PDB file of C-alpha atoms in Angstrom:
ATOM      1  CA  MET A   1     -16.887  -2.129   0.704  1.00 71.00           C
ATOM      2  CA  ASN A   2     -15.844  -3.816   3.850  1.00 84.00           C
ATOM      3  CA  ILE A   3     -13.571  -1.522   5.924  1.00 88.00           C
ATOM      4  CA  THR A   4     -11.991  -2.218   9.388  1.00 90.00           C
ATOM      5  CA  ILE A   5     -11.369   1.038  11.183  1.00 92.00           C
ATOM      6  CA  LYS A   6      -8.976   1.071  14.069  1.00 93.00           C
ATOM      7  CA  GLY A   7      -7.928   3.903  16.323  1.00 92.00           C
ATOM      8  CA  ARG A   8      -4.765   4.654  18.355  1.00 90.00           C
ATOM      9  CA  ASN A   9      -4.980   7.297  20.925  1.00 90.00           C
ATOM     10  CA  ILE A  10      -8.411   8.190  19.633  1.00 91.00           C
ATOM     11  CA  GLU A  11     -11.866   6.867  20.204  1.00 91.00           C
ATOM     12  CA  ILE A  12     -13.620   5.979  16.902  1.00 91.00           C
ATOM     13  CA  THR A  13     -16.833   7.909  17.043  1.00 91.00           C
ATOM     14  CA  GLY A  14     -20.022   7.084  14.941  1.00 92.00           C
ATOM     15  CA  ALA A  15     -19.203  10.284  13.041  1.00 92.00           C
ATOM     16  CA  LEU A  16     -15.679   9.299  12.198  1.00 92.00           C
ATOM     17  CA  LYS A  17     -16.781   5.657  11.182  1.00 92.00           C
ATOM     18  CA  ASP A  18     -19.613   7.096   8.792  1.00 93.00           C
ATOM     19  CA  TYR A  19     -17.443   9.679   7.212  1.00 93.00           C
ATOM     20  CA  VAL A  20     -14.573   6.864   6.489  1.00 92.00           C
ATOM     21  CA  GLU A  21     -17.220   4.455   5.029  1.00 90.00           C
ATOM     22  CA  LYS A  22     -18.643   7.194   3.012  1.00 91.00           C
ATOM     23  CA  ARG A  23     -15.559   8.405   1.657  1.00 90.00           C
ATOM     24  CA  PHE A  24     -14.208   4.934   0.799  1.00 88.00           C
ATOM     25  CA  SER A  25     -17.626   3.843  -0.719  1.00 86.00           C
ATOM     26  CA  LYS A  26     -16.503   5.938  -3.967  1.00 85.00           C
ATOM     27  CA  LEU A  27     -14.027   3.168  -4.630  1.00 82.00           C
ATOM     28  CA  GLU A  28     -16.515   0.655  -5.173  1.00 80.00           C
ATOM     29  CA  LYS A  29     -17.080   1.621  -8.617  1.00 79.00           C
ATOM     30  CA  TYR A  30     -13.874   0.405  -9.649  1.00 77.00           C
ATOM     31  CA  PHE A  31     -14.411  -3.418  -8.512  1.00 72.00           C
ATOM     32  CA  TYR A  32     -16.978  -5.978  -9.194  1.00 68.00           C
ATOM     33  CA  ASN A  33     -16.074  -7.891  -6.010  1.00 72.00           C
ATOM     34  CA  GLU A  34     -16.407  -6.817  -2.479  1.00 75.00           C
ATOM     35  CA  MET A  35     -13.198  -5.079  -1.351  1.00 77.00           C
ATOM     36  CA  GLN A  36     -11.785  -5.393   2.051  1.00 85.00           C
ATOM     37  CA  GLY A  37      -9.346  -2.741   3.808  1.00 88.00           C
ATOM     38  CA  THR A  38      -8.167  -1.489   6.937  1.00 92.00           C
ATOM     39  CA  VAL A  39      -7.991   2.322   7.789  1.00 93.00           C
ATOM     40  CA  THR A  40      -6.105   3.201  11.073  1.00 93.00           C
ATOM     41  CA  LEU A  41      -6.707   6.590  12.508  1.00 94.00           C
ATOM     42  CA  ILE A  42      -3.793   7.876  14.952  1.00 93.00           C
ATOM     43  CA  VAL A  43      -3.375  10.969  17.238  1.00 93.00           C
ATOM     44  CA  GLU A  44       0.033  11.967  18.612  1.00 90.00           C
ATOM     45  CA  LYS A  45       0.084  15.503  20.091  1.00 85.00           C
ATOM     46  CA  ASP A  46      -1.311  17.798  17.527  1.00 86.00           C
ATOM     47  CA  ASP A  47      -0.750  15.265  14.539  1.00 91.00           C
ATOM     48  CA  HIS A  48      -3.757  13.601  13.321  1.00 93.00           C
ATOM     49  CA  ARG A  49      -2.743  10.740  11.058  1.00 93.00           C
ATOM     50  CA  ALA A  50      -4.603   8.360   8.819  1.00 93.00           C
ATOM     51  CA  GLU A  51      -3.315   5.415   7.134  1.00 93.00           C
ATOM     52  CA  ALA A  52      -5.102   2.916   4.628  1.00 92.00           C
ATOM     53  CA  THR A  53      -4.200  -0.584   3.467  1.00 90.00           C
ATOM     54  CA  ILE A  54      -6.088  -2.484   0.731  1.00 87.00           C
ATOM     55  CA  PRO A  55      -4.914  -5.764  -0.335  1.00 85.00           C
ATOM     56  CA  LEU A  56      -5.707  -6.052  -4.248  1.00 77.00           C
ATOM     57  CA  GLY A  57      -4.794  -9.330  -5.875  1.00 74.00           C
ATOM     58  CA  ARG A  58      -0.882  -9.589  -5.720  1.00 75.00           C
ATOM     59  CA  TYR A  59      -0.663  -5.778  -5.025  1.00 79.00           C
ATOM     60  CA  ILE A  60      -1.197  -3.857  -1.777  1.00 84.00           C
ATOM     61  CA  LEU A  61      -2.568  -0.212  -1.993  1.00 87.00           C
ATOM     62  CA  ARG A  62      -1.290   1.842   0.892  1.00 90.00           C
ATOM     63  CA  ALA A  63      -1.502   5.524   1.767  1.00 91.00           C
ATOM     64  CA  GLU A  64      -0.584   7.627   4.845  1.00 92.00           C
ATOM     65  CA  GLU A  65      -1.322  11.238   5.490  1.00 91.00           C
ATOM     66  CA  SER A  66      -1.166  13.517   8.416  1.00 90.00           C
ATOM     67  CA  SER A  67      -2.726  16.999   9.320  1.00 92.00           C
ATOM     68  CA  ASP A  68      -4.037  19.040  11.973  1.00 92.00           C
ATOM     69  CA  ASP A  69      -7.452  17.648  11.192  1.00 92.00           C
ATOM     70  CA  MET A  70      -8.659  14.070  10.970  1.00 92.00           C
ATOM     71  CA  TYR A  71     -11.236  14.678   8.605  1.00 93.00           C
ATOM     72  CA  ALA A  72      -8.620  16.423   6.206  1.00 93.00           C
ATOM     73  CA  SER A  73      -6.269  13.266   6.660  1.00 93.00           C
ATOM     74  CA  ILE A  74      -9.019  10.840   5.715  1.00 93.00           C
ATOM     75  CA  ASP A  75      -9.759  12.781   2.515  1.00 93.00           C
ATOM     76  CA  ALA A  76      -6.208  12.859   1.646  1.00 93.00           C
ATOM     77  CA  ILE A  77      -5.590   9.068   2.145  1.00 94.00           C
ATOM     78  CA  CYS A  78      -8.940   8.483   0.145  1.00 92.00           C
ATOM     79  CA  ASP A  79      -7.789  10.506  -2.863  1.00 92.00           C
ATOM     80  CA  LYS A  80      -4.333   8.791  -2.893  1.00 91.00           C
ATOM     81  CA  ILE A  81      -5.904   5.408  -2.854  1.00 90.00           C
ATOM     82  CA  GLU A  82      -8.196   6.623  -5.678  1.00 88.00           C
ATOM     83  CA  ARG A  83      -5.232   7.628  -7.652  1.00 88.00           C
ATOM     84  CA  GLN A  84      -3.454   4.404  -7.109  1.00 86.00           C
ATOM     85  CA  VAL A  85      -6.414   2.281  -8.114  1.00 83.00           C
ATOM     86  CA  ARG A  86      -6.731   4.283 -11.367  1.00 83.00           C
ATOM     87  CA  LYS A  87      -3.118   3.899 -11.997  1.00 82.00           C
ATOM     88  CA  TYR A  88      -3.200   0.188 -11.305  1.00 78.00           C
ATOM     89  CA  LYS A  89      -6.265  -0.368 -13.562  1.00 77.00           C
ATOM     90  CA  THR A  90      -4.673   1.818 -16.575  1.00 77.00           C
ATOM     91  CA  ARG A  91      -1.582  -0.274 -16.183  1.00 74.00           C
ATOM     92  CA  MET A  92      -3.307  -3.730 -16.197  1.00 71.00           C
ATOM     93  CA  ASN A  93      -5.361  -2.458 -19.205  1.00 72.00           C
ATOM     94  CA  ARG A  94      -2.259  -1.417 -21.120  1.00 73.00           C
ATOM     95  CA  LYS A  95      -0.688  -4.837 -20.518  1.00 68.00           C
ATOM     96  CA  GLY A  96      -3.701  -6.216 -22.320  1.00 61.00           C
ATOM     97  CA  LYS A  97      -4.950  -7.995 -19.220  1.00 46.00           C
ATOM     98  CA  GLN A  98      -8.607  -8.358 -18.352  1.00 44.00           C
ATOM     99  CA  ALA A  99     -10.045  -4.913 -17.703  1.00 40.00           C
ATOM    100  CA  LYS A 100     -11.982  -5.920 -14.549  1.00 46.00           C
ATOM    101  CA  ALA A 101     -10.002  -5.863 -11.346  1.00 43.00           C
ATOM    102  CA  GLU A 102     -11.134  -8.794  -9.158  1.00 45.00           C
ATOM    103  CA  PRO A 103      -9.569  -8.653  -5.506  1.00 42.00           C
ATOM    104  CA  ILE A 104      -7.884 -11.942  -4.552  1.00 37.00           C
ATOM    105  CA  PHE A 105      -7.432 -11.145  -0.889  1.00 33.00           C
ATOM    106  CA  THR A 106      -3.789 -11.621   0.468  1.00 35.00           C
ATOM    107  CA  PRO A 107      -2.695 -10.696   4.062  1.00 36.00           C
ATOM    108  CA  ALA A 108      -0.799  -7.526   4.094  1.00 36.00           C
ATOM    109  CA  PRO A 109       2.923  -7.622   5.078  1.00 42.00           C
ATOM    110  CA  GLU A 110       3.201  -7.710   8.830  1.00 43.00           C
ATOM    111  CA  GLU A 111       5.477  -5.221  10.721  1.00 41.00           C
ATOM    112  CA  GLU A 112       7.501  -6.067  14.056  1.00 43.00           C
ATOM    113  CA  ALA A 113       9.260  -3.728  16.268  1.00 42.00           C
ATOM    114  CA  ALA A 114      12.879  -4.291  16.300  1.00 40.00           C
ATOM    115  CA  GLU A 115      14.679  -5.784  19.427  1.00 43.00           C
ATOM    116  CA  PRO A 116      16.416  -2.977  21.008  1.00 43.00           C
ATOM    117  CA  GLU A 117      19.281  -5.280  21.837  1.00 48.00           C
ATOM    118  CA  LEU A 118      20.148  -5.828  18.182  1.00 44.00           C
ATOM    119  CA  HIS A 119      22.149  -2.868  17.254  1.00 48.00           C
ATOM    120  CA  ASP A 120      21.694   0.769  18.264  1.00 61.00           C
ATOM    121  CA  LYS A 121      21.496   1.940  14.468  1.00 73.00           C
ATOM    122  CA  ILE A 122      18.383  -0.517  13.796  1.00 76.00           C
ATOM    123  CA  SER A 123      15.316   1.346  14.738  1.00 74.00           C
ATOM    124  CA  ARG A 124      12.699  -1.038  13.123  1.00 76.00           C
ATOM    125  CA  THR A 125      12.473  -4.427  11.510  1.00 80.00           C
ATOM    126  CA  LYS A 126       9.780  -5.301   8.871  1.00 79.00           C
ATOM    127  CA  THR A 127       9.097  -9.020   7.878  1.00 80.00           C
ATOM    128  CA  PHE A 128       6.992  -9.782   4.879  1.00 77.00           C
ATOM    129  CA  THR A 129       6.250 -12.413   2.247  1.00 80.00           C
ATOM    130  CA  VAL A 130       8.375 -12.175  -0.988  1.00 84.00           C
ATOM    131  CA  LYS A 131       6.036 -12.645  -3.891  1.00 83.00           C
ATOM    132  CA  PRO A 132       7.259 -14.183  -7.236  1.00 89.00           C
ATOM    133  CA  MET A 133       7.002 -11.736 -10.084  1.00 90.00           C
ATOM    134  CA  ASP A 134       8.921 -10.078 -12.923  1.00 89.00           C
ATOM    135  CA  ALA A 135      10.761  -6.763 -12.621  1.00 88.00           C
ATOM    136  CA  GLU A 136       7.846  -4.818 -14.303  1.00 89.00           C
ATOM    137  CA  GLU A 137       5.405  -5.953 -11.881  1.00 89.00           C
ATOM    138  CA  ALA A 138       7.654  -5.253  -9.131  1.00 89.00           C
ATOM    139  CA  ILE A 139       8.204  -1.609 -10.339  1.00 89.00           C
ATOM    140  CA  MET A 140       4.163  -1.224 -10.422  1.00 88.00           C
ATOM    141  CA  GLN A 141       4.009  -2.631  -6.733  1.00 87.00           C
ATOM    142  CA  MET A 142       6.884  -0.145  -5.717  1.00 86.00           C
ATOM    143  CA  GLU A 143       4.729   2.804  -7.242  1.00 85.00           C
ATOM    144  CA  LEU A 144       1.632   1.790  -5.773  1.00 82.00           C
ATOM    145  CA  VAL A 145       3.033   1.583  -2.161  1.00 81.00           C
ATOM    146  CA  ASP A 146       4.833   4.833  -3.000  1.00 79.00           C
ATOM    147  CA  HIS A 147       8.239   3.524  -1.910  1.00 84.00           C
ATOM    148  CA  ASP A 148      11.714   4.128  -3.290  1.00 86.00           C
ATOM    149  CA  PHE A 149      12.548   0.556  -3.635  1.00 89.00           C
ATOM    150  CA  TYR A 150      10.819  -2.938  -3.526  1.00 90.00           C
ATOM    151  CA  VAL A 151      12.103  -6.537  -2.605  1.00 91.00           C
ATOM    152  CA  PHE A 152      10.504  -9.305  -4.736  1.00 90.00           C
ATOM    153  CA  LEU A 153      11.346 -12.864  -5.838  1.00 89.00           C
ATOM    154  CA  ASN A 154      12.450 -12.733  -9.411  1.00 89.00           C
ATOM    155  CA  VAL A 155      10.433 -15.429 -11.565  1.00 89.00           C
ATOM    156  CA  ASP A 156      12.970 -15.316 -14.310  1.00 85.00           C
ATOM    157  CA  THR A 157      16.149 -16.111 -12.161  1.00 85.00           C
ATOM    158  CA  ASP A 158      14.470 -17.610  -8.871  1.00 85.00           C
ATOM    159  CA  HIS A 159      16.745 -15.040  -6.942  1.00 86.00           C
ATOM    160  CA  ILE A 160      15.589 -12.298  -4.346  1.00 89.00           C
ATOM    161  CA  GLY A 161      15.834  -9.100  -6.450  1.00 91.00           C
ATOM    162  CA  VAL A 162      15.414  -5.327  -5.538  1.00 92.00           C
ATOM    163  CA  VAL A 163      13.979  -2.685  -7.975  1.00 93.00           C
ATOM    164  CA  TYR A 164      14.496   1.098  -7.008  1.00 92.00           C
ATOM    165  CA  ARG A 165      13.916   4.639  -8.260  1.00 89.00           C
ATOM    166  CA  ARG A 166      16.813   6.308  -9.546  1.00 88.00           C
ATOM    167  CA  LYS A 167      17.480  10.230  -9.120  1.00 85.00           C
ATOM    168  CA  ASP A 168      17.012  10.688 -12.722  1.00 87.00           C
ATOM    169  CA  GLY A 169      13.527   9.204 -12.636  1.00 84.00           C
ATOM    170  CA  THR A 170      14.507   5.734 -14.339  1.00 90.00           C
ATOM    171  CA  TYR A 171      14.500   2.406 -12.338  1.00 92.00           C
ATOM    172  CA  GLY A 172      17.272   0.150 -11.385  1.00 91.00           C
ATOM    173  CA  LEU A 173      17.459  -3.538 -10.773  1.00 90.00           C
ATOM    174  CA  ILE A 174      19.728  -5.240  -8.081  1.00 90.00           C
ATOM    175  CA  ASP A 175      19.910  -9.026  -9.098  1.00 85.00           C
ATOM    176  CA  PRO A 176      22.341 -10.880  -6.992  1.00 83.00           C
ATOM    177  CA  GLN A 177      24.143 -13.880  -8.466  1.00 75.00           C
ATOM    178  CA  ARG A 178      25.287 -16.947  -6.509  1.00 66.00           C
TER     179      ARG A 178
END
């Protein structure tokens, strides 16, 4: 597994690097090809946060955890990513698609800081590539990144759509008409 380890306000020691690589090497059993990913370790005051992003074909696996101990945060994100991989593979098998998951590497969505002059209430702006997919695939991607909504290009209507999780546990679809 090819992991890029970055640090913010922390020096990446050999012990931390070895620990991250050891924990994420568990995920190799799920894939036939070499996997790539990024793990960012962040220290802010007494908060030790770990973030992981792994592009996986059309989907992006992402996890973020924080605790008082960096090693505990690394353990938590590794466990989250492993659950997401199992969920992804189970869904793909249910759909009758090929059982092996071959990563086709795509760039992760890029984040940008918002311009402070824009508006006082906008604290952050994200830009990302909208991928064509159906609503069911968008729901799967939304669950994999653990968000409450997901913006996608609907292949059925060629419009931008939004799927979201409702309070009752069901899903909603916003499909604008021109």
